[in-house]
Coordinates of C-alpha atoms in Angstrom, one line a residue:
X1291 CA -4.5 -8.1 14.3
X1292 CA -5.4 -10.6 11.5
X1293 CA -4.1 -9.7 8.2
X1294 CA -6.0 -7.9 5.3
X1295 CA -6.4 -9.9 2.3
X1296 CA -8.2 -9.9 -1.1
X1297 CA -7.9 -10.0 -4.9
X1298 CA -8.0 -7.6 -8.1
X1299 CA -8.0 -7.8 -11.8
X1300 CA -6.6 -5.6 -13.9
X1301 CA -6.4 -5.6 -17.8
X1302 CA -2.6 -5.5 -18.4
X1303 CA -0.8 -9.2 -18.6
X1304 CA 1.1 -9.8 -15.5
X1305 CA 5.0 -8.8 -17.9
X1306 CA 3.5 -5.5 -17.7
X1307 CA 1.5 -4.9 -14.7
X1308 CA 4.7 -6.2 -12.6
X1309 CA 6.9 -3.7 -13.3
X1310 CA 4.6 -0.8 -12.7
X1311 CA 3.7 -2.7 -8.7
X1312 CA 7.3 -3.0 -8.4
X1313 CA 8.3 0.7 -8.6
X1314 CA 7.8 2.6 -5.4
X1315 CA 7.8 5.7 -7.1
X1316 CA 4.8 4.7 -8.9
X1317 CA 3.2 3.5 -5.8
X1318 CA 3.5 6.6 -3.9
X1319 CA 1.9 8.5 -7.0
X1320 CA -1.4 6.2 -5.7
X1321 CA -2.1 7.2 -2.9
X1322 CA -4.7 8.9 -2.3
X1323 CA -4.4 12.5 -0.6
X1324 CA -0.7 11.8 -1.0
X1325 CA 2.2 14.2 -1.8
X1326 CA 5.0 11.7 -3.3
X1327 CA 8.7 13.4 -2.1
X1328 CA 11.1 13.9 -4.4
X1329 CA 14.3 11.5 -4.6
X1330 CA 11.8 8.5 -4.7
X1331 CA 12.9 5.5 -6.8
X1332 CA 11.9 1.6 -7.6
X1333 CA 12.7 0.6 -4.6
X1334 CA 11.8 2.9 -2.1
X1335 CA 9.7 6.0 -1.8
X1336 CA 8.3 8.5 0.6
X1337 CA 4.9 11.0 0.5
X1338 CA 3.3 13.0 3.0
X1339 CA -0.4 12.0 3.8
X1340 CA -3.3 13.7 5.5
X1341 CA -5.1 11.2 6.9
X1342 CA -8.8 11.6 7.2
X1343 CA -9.7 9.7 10.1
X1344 CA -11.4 11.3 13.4
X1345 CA -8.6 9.6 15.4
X1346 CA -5.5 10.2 13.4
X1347 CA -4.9 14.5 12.6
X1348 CA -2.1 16.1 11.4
X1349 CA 0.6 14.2 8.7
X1350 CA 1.8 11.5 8.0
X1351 CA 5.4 10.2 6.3
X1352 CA 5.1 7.0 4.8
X1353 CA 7.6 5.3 3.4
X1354 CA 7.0 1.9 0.7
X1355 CA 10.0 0.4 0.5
X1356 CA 10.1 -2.9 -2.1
X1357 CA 11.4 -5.9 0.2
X1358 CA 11.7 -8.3 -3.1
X1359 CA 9.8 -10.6 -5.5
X1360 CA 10.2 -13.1 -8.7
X1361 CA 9.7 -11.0 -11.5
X1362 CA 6.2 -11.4 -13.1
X1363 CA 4.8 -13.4 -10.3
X1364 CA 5.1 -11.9 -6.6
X1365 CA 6.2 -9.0 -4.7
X1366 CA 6.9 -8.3 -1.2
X1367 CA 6.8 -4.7 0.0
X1368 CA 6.9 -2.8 3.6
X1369 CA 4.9 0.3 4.2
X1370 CA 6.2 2.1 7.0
X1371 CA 4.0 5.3 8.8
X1372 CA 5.4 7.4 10.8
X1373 CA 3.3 11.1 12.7
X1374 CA 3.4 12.5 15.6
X1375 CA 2.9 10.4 18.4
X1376 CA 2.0 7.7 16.3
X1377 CA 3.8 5.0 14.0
X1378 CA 3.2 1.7 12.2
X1379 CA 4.5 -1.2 9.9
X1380 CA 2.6 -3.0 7.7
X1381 CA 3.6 -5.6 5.0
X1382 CA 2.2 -6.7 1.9
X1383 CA 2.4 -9.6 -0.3
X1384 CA 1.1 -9.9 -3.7
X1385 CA 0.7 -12.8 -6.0
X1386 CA 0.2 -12.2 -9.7
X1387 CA -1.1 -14.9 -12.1
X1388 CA -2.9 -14.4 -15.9
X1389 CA -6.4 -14.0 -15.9
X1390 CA -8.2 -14.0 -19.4
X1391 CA -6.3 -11.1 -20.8
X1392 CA -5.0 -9.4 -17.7
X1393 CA -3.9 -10.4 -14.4
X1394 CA -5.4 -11.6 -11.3
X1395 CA -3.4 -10.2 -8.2
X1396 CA -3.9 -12.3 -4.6
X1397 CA -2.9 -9.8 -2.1
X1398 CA -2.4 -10.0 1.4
X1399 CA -0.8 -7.3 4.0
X1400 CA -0.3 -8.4 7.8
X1401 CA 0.0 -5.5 10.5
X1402 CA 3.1 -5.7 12.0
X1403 CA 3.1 -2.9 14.5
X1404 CA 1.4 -0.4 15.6
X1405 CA 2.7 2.2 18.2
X1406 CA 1.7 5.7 19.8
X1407 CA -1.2 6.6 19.9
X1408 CA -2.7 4.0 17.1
X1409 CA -2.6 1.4 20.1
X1410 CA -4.7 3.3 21.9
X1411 CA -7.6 3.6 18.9
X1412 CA -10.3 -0.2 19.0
X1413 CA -9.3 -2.6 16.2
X1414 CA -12.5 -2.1 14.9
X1415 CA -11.8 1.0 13.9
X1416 CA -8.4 0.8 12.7
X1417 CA -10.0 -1.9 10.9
X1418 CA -12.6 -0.2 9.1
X1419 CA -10.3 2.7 8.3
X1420 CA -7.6 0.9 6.8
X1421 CA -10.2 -1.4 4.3
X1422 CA -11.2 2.1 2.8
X1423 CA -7.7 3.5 2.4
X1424 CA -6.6 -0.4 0.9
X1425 CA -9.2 0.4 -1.1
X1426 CA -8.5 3.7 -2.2
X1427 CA -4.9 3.0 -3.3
X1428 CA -6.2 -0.1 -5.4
X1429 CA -8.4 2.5 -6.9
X1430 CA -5.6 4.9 -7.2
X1431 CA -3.7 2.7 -8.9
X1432 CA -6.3 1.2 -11.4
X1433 CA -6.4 4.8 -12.5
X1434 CA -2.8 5.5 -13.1
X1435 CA -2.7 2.3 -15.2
X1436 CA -5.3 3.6 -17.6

């Protein structure tokens, strides 16, 4: 599957927006329809989803778990997904650079396996359904910066 890839901006320099992508915790805080687990910390964290999709019911445990990074520049994370009779690995990349006031962050996160029943479900789909969830957790996490 070709990777997923795009940009943001957000108003905080990169010295502070870094520390808040960095922290797991925080991350699991963004996601949307997600229940963060306690014991999470910097760098690793789990929460229990719902998914909304028509192919996917039930819950799902996923895990964000930071794989490293240069502090005020990049970040390397792994977002691991596990339900019943269905798991997956994805990881992320993200480079952050000043923008104006804020910070521009280049983002890219490659698929790297799916199993269970997700190989069943047409990339199209899978596709389509995880643009909108990248998109909700930028959105989740635009919020929690405010």
């Amino acid at each position: 599957m070709q990777p997923f890839a795009g940009e943001r901006i957000f108003a905080l320099p990169p010295d502070q927006l870094w520390p808040k992508l960095r922290d797991a915790a925080f991350l699991a805080t963004c996601i949307p329809d997600g229940t963060p687990r306690a014991g999470a910390t910097r760098d690793r964290a789990v929460c229990t989803v719902r998914p909304g999709f028509s192919f996917m019911r039930g819950t799902l445990d996923v895990t964000i778990e930071v794989l490293g990074g240069d502090e005020s520049t990049t970040l390397r994370f792994s977002q691991k997904s596990k339900g019943i009779g269905s798991s997956s690995e994805v990881e992320t990349s993200l480079t952050l650079t000043p923008h104006e006031q804020g910070t521009k962050v280049v983002w890219q996160a490659e698929v790297k396996t799916l199993s269970g029943l997700l190989k069943m479900v047409p990339g199209g789909l899978i596709r389509g359904s995880a643009n909108k969830v990248i998109e909700d957790v930028w959105m989740g996490v635009a919020k929690k910066l405010v």
